[in-house]
Coordinates of C-alpha atoms (C1' of nucleotides) in Angstrom, one line a residue:
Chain Y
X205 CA -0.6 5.1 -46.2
X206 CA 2.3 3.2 -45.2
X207 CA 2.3 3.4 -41.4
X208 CA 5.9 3.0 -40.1
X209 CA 6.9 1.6 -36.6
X210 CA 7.8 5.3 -35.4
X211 CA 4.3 6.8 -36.5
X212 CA 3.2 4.0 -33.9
X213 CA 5.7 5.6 -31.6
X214 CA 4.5 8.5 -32.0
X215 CA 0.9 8.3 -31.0
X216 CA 1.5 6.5 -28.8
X217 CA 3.4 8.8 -26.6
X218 CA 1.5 11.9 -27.4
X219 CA -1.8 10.4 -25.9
X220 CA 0.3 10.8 -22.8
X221 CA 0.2 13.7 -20.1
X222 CA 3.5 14.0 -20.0
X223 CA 3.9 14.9 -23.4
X224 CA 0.6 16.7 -24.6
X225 CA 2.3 19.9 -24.3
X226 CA 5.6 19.4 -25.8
X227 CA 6.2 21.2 -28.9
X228 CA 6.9 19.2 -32.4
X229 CA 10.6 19.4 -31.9
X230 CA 11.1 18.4 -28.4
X231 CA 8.8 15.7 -28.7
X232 CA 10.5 14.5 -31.8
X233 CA 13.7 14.5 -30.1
X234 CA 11.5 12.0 -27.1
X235 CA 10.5 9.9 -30.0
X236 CA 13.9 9.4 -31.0
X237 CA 14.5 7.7 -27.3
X238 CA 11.9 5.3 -27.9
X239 CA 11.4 1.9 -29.5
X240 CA 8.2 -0.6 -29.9
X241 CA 8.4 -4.2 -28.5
X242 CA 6.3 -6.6 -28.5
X243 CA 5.5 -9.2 -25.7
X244 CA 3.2 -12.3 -25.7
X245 CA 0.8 -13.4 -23.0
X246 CA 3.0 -14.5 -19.8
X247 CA 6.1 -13.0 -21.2
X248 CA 8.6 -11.5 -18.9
X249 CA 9.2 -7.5 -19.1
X250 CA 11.4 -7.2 -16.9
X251 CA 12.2 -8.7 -13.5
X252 CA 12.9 -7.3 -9.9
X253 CA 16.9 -6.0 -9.7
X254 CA 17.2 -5.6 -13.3
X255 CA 19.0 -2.9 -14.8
X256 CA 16.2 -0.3 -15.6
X257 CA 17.4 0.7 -19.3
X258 CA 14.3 1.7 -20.3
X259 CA 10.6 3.3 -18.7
X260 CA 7.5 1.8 -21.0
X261 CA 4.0 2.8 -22.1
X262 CA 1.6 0.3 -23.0
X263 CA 0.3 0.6 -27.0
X264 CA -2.4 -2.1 -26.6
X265 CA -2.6 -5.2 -24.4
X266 CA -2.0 -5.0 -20.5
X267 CA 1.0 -5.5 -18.1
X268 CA 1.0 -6.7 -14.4
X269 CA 3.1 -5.1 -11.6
X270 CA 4.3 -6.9 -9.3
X271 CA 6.3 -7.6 -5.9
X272 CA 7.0 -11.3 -5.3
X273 CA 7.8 -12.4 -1.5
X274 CA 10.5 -15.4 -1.0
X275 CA 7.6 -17.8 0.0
X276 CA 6.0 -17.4 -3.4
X277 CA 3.6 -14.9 -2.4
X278 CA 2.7 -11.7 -4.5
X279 CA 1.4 -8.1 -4.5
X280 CA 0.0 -6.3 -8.1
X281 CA 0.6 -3.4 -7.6
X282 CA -0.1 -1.7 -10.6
X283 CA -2.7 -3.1 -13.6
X284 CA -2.1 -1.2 -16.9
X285 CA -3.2 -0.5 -19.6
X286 CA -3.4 1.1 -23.5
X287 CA -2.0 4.8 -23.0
X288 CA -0.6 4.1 -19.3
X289 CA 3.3 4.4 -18.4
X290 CA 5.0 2.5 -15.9
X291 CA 8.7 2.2 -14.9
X292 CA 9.8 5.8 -14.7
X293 CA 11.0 6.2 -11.3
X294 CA 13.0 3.4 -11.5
X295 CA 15.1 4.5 -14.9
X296 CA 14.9 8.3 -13.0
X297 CA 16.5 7.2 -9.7
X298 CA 17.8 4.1 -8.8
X299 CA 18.6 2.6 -11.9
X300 CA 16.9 -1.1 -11.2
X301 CA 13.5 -2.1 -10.8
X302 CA 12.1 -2.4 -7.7
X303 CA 8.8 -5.1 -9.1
X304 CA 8.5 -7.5 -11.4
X305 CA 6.8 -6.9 -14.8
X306 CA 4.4 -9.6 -16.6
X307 CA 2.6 -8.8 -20.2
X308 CA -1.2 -10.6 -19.7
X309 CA -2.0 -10.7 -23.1
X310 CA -1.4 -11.3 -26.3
X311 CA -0.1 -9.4 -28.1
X312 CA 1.2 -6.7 -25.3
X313 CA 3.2 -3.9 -27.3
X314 CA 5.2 -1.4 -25.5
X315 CA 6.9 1.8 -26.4
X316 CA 10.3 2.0 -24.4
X317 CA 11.9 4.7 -23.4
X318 CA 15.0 4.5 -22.9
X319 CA 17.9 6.5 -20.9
X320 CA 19.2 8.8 -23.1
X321 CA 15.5 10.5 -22.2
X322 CA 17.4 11.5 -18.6
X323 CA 19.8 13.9 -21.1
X324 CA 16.9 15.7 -22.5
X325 CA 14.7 16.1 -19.2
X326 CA 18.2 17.4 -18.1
X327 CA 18.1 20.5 -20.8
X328 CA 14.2 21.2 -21.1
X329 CA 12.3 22.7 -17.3
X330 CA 8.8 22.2 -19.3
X331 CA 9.5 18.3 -20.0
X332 CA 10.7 18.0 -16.1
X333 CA 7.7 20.2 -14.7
X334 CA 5.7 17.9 -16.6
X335 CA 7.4 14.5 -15.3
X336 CA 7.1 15.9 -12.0
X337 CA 3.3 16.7 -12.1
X338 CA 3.2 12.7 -13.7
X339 CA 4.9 11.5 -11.1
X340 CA 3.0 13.6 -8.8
X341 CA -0.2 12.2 -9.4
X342 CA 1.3 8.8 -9.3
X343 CA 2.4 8.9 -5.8
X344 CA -1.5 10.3 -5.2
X345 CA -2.7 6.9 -6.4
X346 CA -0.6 4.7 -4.8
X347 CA -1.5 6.3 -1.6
X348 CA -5.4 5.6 -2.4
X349 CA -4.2 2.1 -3.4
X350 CA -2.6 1.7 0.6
X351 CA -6.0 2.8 1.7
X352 CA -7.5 -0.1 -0.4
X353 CA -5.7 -2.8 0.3
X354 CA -4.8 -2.2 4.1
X355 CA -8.5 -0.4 5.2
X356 CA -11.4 -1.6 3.7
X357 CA -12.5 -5.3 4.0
X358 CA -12.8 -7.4 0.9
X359 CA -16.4 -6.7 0.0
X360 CA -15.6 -2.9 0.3
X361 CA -12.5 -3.1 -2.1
X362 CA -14.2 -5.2 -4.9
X363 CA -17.7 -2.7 -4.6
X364 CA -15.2 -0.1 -4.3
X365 CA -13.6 -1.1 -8.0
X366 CA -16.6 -2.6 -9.4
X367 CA -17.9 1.4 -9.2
X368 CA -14.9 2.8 -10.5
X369 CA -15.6 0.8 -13.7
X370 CA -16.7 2.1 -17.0
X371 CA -20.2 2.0 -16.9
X372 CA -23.2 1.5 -19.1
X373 CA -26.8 2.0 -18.9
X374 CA -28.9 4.1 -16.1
X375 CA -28.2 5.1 -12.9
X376 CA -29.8 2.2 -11.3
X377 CA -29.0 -0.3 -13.9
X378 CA -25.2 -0.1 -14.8
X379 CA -24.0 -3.1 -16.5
X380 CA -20.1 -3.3 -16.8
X381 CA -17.3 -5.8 -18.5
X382 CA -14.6 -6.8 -16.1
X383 CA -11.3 -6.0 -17.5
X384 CA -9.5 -9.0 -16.4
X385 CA -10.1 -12.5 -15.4
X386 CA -11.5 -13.4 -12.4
X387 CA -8.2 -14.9 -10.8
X388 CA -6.2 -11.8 -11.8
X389 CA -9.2 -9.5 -10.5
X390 CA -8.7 -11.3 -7.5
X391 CA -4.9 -11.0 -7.4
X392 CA -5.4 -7.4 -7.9
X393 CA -7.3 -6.9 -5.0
X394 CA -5.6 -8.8 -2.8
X395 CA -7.8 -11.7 -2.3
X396 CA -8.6 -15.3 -3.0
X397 CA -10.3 -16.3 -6.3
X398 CA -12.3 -18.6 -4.0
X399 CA -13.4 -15.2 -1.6
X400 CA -13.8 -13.5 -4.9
X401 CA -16.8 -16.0 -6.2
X402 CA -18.1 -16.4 -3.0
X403 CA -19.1 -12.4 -2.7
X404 CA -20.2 -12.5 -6.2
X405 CA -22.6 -15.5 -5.2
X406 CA -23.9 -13.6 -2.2
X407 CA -24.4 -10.5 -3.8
X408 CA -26.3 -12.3 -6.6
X409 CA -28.8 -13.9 -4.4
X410 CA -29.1 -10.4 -2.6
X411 CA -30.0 -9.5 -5.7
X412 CA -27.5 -6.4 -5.8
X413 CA -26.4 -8.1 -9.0
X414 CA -25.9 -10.5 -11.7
X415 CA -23.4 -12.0 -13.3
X416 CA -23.0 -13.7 -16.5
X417 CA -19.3 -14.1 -17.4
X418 CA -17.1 -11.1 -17.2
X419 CA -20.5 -9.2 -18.1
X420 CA -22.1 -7.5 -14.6
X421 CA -25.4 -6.4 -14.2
X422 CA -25.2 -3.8 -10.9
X423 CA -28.5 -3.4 -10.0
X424 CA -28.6 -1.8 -6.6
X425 CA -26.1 0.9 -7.1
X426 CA -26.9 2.2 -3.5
X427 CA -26.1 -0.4 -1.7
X428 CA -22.7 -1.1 -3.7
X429 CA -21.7 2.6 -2.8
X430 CA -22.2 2.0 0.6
X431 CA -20.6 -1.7 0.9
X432 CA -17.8 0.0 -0.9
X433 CA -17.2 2.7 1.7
X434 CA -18.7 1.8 5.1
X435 CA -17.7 -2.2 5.6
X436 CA -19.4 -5.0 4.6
Chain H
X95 CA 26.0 34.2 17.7
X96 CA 22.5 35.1 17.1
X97 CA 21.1 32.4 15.8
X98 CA 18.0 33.4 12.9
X99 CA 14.9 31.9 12.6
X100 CA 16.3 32.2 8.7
X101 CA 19.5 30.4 9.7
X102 CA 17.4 27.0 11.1
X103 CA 15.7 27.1 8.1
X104 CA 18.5 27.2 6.2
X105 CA 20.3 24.7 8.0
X106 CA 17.2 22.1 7.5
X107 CA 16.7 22.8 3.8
X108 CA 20.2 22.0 3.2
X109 CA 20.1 18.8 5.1
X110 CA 17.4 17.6 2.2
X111 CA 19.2 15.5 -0.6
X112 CA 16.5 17.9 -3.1
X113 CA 18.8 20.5 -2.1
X114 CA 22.2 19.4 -1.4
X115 CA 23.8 20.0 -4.9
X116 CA 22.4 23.6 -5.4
X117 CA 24.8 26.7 -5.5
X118 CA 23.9 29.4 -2.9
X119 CA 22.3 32.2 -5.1
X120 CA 19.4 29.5 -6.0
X121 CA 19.5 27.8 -3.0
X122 CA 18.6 31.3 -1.0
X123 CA 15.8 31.6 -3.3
X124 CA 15.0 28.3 -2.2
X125 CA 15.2 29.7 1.3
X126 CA 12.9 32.9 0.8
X127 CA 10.1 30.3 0.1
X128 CA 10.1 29.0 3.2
X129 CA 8.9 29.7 6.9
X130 CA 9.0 27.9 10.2
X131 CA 6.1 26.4 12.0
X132 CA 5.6 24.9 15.2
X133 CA 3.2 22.3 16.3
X134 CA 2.2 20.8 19.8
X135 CA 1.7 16.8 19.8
X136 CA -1.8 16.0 18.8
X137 CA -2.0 19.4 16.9
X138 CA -3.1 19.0 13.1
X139 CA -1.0 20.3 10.4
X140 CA -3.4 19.9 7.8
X141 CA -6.4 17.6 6.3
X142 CA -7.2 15.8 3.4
X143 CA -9.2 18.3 0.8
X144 CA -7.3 21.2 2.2
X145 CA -6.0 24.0 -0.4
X146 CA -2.4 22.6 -0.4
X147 CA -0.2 25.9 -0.2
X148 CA 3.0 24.3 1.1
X149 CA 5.1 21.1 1.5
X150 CA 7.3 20.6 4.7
X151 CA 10.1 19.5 5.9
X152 CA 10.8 18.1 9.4
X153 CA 12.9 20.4 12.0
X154 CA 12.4 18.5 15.1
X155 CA 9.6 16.4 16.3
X156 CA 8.1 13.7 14.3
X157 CA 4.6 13.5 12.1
X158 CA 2.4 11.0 11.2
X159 CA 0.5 11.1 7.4
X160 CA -2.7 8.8 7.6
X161 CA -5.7 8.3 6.0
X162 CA -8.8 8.1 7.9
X163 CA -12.0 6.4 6.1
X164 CA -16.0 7.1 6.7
X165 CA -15.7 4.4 9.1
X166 CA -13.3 5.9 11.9
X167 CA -10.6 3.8 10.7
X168 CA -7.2 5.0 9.8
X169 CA -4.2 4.1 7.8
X170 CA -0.7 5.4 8.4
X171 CA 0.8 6.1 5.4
X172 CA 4.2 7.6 6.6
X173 CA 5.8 8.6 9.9
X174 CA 8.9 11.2 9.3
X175 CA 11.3 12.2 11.6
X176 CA 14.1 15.5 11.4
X177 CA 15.2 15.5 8.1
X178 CA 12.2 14.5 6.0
X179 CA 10.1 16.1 4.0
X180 CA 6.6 15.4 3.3
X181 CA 3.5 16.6 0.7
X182 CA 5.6 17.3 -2.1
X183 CA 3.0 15.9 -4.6
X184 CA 0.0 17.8 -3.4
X185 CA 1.6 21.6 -4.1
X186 CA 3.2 20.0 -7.5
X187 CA 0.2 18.6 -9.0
X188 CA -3.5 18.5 -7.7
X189 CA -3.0 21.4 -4.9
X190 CA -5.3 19.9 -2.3
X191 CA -4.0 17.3 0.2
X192 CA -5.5 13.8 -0.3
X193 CA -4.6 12.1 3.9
X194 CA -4.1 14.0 7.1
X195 CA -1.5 15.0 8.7
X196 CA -0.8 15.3 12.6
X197 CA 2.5 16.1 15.1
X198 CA 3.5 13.2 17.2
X199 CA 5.5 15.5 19.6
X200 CA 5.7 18.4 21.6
X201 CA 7.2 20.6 19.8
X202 CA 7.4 19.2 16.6
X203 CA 8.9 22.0 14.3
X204 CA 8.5 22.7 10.4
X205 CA 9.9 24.0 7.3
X206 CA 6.6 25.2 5.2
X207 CA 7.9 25.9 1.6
X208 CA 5.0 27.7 -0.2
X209 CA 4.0 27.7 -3.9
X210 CA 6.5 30.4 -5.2
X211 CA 9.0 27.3 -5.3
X212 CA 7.0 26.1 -8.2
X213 CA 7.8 29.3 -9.9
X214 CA 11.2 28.2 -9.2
X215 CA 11.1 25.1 -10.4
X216 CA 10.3 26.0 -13.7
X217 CA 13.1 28.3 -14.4
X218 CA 15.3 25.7 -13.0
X219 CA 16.1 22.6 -14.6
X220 CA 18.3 21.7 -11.9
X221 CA 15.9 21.9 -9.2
X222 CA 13.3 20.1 -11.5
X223 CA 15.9 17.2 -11.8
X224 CA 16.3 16.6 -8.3
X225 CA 12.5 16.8 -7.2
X226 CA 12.2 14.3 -10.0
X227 CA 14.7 12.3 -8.4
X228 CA 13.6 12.5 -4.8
X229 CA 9.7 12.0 -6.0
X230 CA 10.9 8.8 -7.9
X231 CA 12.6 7.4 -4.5
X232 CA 9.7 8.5 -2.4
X233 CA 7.7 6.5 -4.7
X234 CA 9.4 3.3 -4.5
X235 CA 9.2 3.8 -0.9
X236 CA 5.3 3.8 -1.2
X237 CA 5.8 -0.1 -3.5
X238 CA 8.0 -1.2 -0.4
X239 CA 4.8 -0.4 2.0
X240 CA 2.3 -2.0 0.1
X241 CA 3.9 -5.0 0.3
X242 CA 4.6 -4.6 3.9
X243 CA 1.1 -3.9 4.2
X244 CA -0.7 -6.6 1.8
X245 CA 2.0 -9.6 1.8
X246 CA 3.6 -10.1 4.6
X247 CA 1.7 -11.0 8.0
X248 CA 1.6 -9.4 11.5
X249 CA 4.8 -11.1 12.5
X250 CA 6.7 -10.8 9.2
X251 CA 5.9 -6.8 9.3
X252 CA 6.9 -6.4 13.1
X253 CA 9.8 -8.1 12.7
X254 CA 10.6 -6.6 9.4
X255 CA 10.7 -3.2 10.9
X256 CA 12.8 -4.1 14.0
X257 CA 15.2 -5.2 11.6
X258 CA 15.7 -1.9 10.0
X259 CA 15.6 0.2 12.7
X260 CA 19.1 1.8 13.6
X261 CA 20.7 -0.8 16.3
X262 CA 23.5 -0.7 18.5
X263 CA 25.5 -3.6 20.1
X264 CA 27.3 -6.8 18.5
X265 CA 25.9 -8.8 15.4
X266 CA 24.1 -11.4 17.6
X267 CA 23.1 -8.6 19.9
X268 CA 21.8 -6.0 18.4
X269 CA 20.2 -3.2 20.8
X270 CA 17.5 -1.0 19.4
X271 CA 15.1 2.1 20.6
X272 CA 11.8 2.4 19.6
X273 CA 11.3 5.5 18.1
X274 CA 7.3 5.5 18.6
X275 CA 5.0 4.5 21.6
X276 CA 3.9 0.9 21.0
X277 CA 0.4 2.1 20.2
X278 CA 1.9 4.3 17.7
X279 CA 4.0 1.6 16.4
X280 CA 0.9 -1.0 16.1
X281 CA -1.0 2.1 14.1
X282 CA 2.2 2.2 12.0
X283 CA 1.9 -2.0 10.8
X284 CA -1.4 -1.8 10.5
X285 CA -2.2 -4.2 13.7
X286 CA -4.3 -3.7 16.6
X287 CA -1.8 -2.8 20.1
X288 CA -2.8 -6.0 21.4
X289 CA -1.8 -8.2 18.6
X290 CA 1.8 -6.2 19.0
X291 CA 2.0 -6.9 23.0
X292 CA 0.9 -10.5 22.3
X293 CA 4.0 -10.9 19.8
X294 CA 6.0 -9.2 22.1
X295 CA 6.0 -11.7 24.7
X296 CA 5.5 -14.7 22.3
X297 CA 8.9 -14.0 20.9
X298 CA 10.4 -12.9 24.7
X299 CA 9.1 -16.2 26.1
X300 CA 11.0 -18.3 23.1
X301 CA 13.9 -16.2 24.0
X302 CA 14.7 -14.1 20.9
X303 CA 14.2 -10.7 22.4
X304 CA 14.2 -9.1 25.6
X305 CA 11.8 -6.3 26.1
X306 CA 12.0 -3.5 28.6
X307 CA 10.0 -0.2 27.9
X308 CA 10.9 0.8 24.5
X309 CA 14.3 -0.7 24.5
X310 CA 14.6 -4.0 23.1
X311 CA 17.4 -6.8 23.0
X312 CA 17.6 -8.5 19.7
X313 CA 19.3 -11.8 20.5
X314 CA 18.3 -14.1 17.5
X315 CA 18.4 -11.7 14.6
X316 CA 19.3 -14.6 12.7
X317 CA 15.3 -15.9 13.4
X318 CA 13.9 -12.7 13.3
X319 CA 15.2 -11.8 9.6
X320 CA 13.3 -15.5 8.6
X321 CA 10.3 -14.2 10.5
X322 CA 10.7 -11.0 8.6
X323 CA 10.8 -12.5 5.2
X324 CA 9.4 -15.7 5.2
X325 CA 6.0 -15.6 7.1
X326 CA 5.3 -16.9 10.8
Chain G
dG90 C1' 2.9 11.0 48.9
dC91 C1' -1.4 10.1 46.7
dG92 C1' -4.8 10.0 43.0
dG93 C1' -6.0 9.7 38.4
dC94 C1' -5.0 8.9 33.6
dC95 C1' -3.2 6.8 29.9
dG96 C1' -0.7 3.2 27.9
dC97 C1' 0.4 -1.5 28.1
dT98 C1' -0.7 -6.3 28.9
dT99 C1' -3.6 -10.4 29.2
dG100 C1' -7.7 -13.3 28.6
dA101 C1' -11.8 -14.9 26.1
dC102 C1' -14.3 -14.8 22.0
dC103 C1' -15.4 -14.7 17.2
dG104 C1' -15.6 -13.2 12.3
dT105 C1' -13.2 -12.7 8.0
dG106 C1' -11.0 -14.7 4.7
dG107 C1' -7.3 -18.1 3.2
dT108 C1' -6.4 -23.1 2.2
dC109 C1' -7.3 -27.7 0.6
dA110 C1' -10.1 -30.6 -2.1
dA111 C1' -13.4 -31.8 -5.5
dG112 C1' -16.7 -31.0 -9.1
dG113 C1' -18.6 -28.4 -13.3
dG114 C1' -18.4 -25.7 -17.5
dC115 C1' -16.5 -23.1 -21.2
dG116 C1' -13.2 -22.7 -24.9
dG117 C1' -9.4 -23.9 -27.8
dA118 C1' -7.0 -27.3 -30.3
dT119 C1' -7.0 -31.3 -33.1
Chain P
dA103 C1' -17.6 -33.1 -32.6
dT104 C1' -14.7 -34.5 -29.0
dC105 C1' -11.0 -34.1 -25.8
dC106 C1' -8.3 -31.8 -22.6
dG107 C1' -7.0 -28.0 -19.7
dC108 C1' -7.9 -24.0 -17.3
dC109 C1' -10.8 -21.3 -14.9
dC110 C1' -14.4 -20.8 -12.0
dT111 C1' -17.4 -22.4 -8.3
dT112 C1' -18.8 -24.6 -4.0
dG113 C1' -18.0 -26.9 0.4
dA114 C1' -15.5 -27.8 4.8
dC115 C1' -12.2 -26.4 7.8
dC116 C1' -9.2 -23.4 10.5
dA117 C1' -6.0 -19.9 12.0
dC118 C1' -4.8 -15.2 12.1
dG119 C1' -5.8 -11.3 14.1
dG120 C1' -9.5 -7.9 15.7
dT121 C1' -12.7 -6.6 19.4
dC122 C1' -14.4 -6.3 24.0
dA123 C1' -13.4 -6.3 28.8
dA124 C1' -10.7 -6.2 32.7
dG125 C1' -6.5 -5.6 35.4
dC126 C1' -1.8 -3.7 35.9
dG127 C1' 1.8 -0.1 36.1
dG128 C1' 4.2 4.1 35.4
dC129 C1' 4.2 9.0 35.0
dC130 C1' 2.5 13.6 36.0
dG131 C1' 0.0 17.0 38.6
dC132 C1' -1.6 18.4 42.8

DNA sequence: GCGGCCGCTTGACCGTGGTCAAGGGCGGAT
DNA sequence: ATCCGCCCTTGACCACGGTCAAGCGGCCGC
């Protein structure tokens, strides 16, 4: 019954892909790389041109990557969260971190990896094969995630994510829960929490949707699909 | 004297940093993978949701990787010159390419390394180390463009760019060639060509570049690199 | 040398979306 | 329950940069 701190570990990193088809004593020899740690809402994970000790998967909670501009500006670049890594190209080439990391709630626990990993994807092909398919797909998303910000207008990149939510209900009633508050939702997609209400507004009177909260009511799925991929 | 088609090959597989540490007995297996294309400018080298049956690497020539939406816009995700290599993630994880690719040049020549180097790359921890290396740098170079793309404005990108490009001349002269036709180059930033000709001769009129075909004087780099980082 | 094409430049216009400023509403703390 | 603070909303304004349209210039083919 007693659930110890590496049992957390554990399951953690075998939801991932990477590891799913390790066997029990490679994987064992990853856990031993890892520890938990826990963040707070706000807190710091690591900053831009720190030393990259460690890559990290998120247990529960969610983490913000991000690139900060000298004028105070900044990008997200990446929104995780439970069962998602982040961080591993920077421990597997450079050695720093290239963005800034931010835990947005609290608790945020993390599982991180740290460099002795690099020894064992050194000895074991299947554990780099399977890095390299991760890191793979990674590069695929970021490359849809140019497309969004630097293509589509703003009404096209928030129908855009609003349909790539998790949905309920029918076809031509989805209702979903927005993952993250409005300002960060905004942040993520590059826009103004102002621009972000405004749309919501219009949309509501068009009677594509409703809103109530973080709770969405998408009723004219159609049009949604085709705001999200022609242009407003 | 006779110079192989095997030997050019060769000669631009070895130039990749992927392949600079291997001993010769793997690195010719390496080199039985691979076969040389050519491509006229304009000429596709492949489209998104193609069967991906080979990455590439640049002879000679130069290639652009966009995205193109329902809409007829387009995104340039990279432009590679001799010596890079490109679609590296496609063959090693989802096998279909997700953006298009096109040759900027007449002739534009390519290394095509097919799927047997997967094969490879499984026997070969070695190999699988420094794909996972060069994957990990190509992806911090895709966090780099989306905040070129998302943060910075039309000046701060333009004069971002100039600023890296390779330069001859003293500190507070710098003299640099543009490597792509302005329209290219606009494509490249993600502005439209007449937003980059009104820049132009904004900053030529205030006296911080000269401008002359695709030449250009740099004479106030120490403006330029605020422009760059700052905003406007 | 001449014509035509394509790339570059310039001008005029306008829409998108960011900024500044102020008001309302929900939730957490006491 | 009440207060305070933060988020969200709404309004007014404006500038950045895209589009449309026209004119210019250089390069290549004939």
């Amino acid at each position: 019954m007693a659930r110890t701190m590496t049992d957390s570990i554990r399951e953690t990193l075998r939801a991932l892909p990477h590891f799913q088809a390790l066997d029990t004593e490679l994987f064992e020899r990853v856990v031993a790389c890892a520890e938990l740690r826990s963040f707070e809402r706000s807190e710091t994970i690591f900053l831009h041109g720190d030393r990259a000790r460690a890559f990290f998967v998120v247990r529960c909670g969610s983490v913000r990557v991000y690139r900060a501009t000298p004028d105070g500006r900044e990008q997200v670049v990446h929104h995780l969260r439970a069962g998602q890594s982040f961080a591993e190209p920077a421990v597997l080439s450079i050695g720093r971190y290239p963005v800034n990391a931010v835990a947005l709630e609290s608790p945020t626990e993390l599982v991180a990896v740290d460099a002795r990993f690099l020894e064992l994807l050194k000895g074991e092909p299947r554990l780099s094969i399977a890095i390299v398919s991760s890191l793979s797909m990674r590069l695929l998303g970021l490359v849809e995630r140019i497309e969004e910000l630097s293509i589509a207008s703003a009404p096209a990149r928030l129908a855009h994510y609003l349909m790539k939510l998790p949905a309920q209900g029918t076809h031509e009633h989805l209702v979903v829960q927005l993952p993250l508050a409005k300002k960060d939702l905004a942040a993520h997609l590059a826009i103004a929490p102002e621009t972000l209400s405004r749309l919501l507004r219009r949309w509501q009177d068009r009677g594509l949707i409703r809103s109530k909260g973080r709770t969405l009511d998408l009723l004219d799925t159609r049009i949604l699909l085709a705001i999200a991929d022609r242009d407003e």
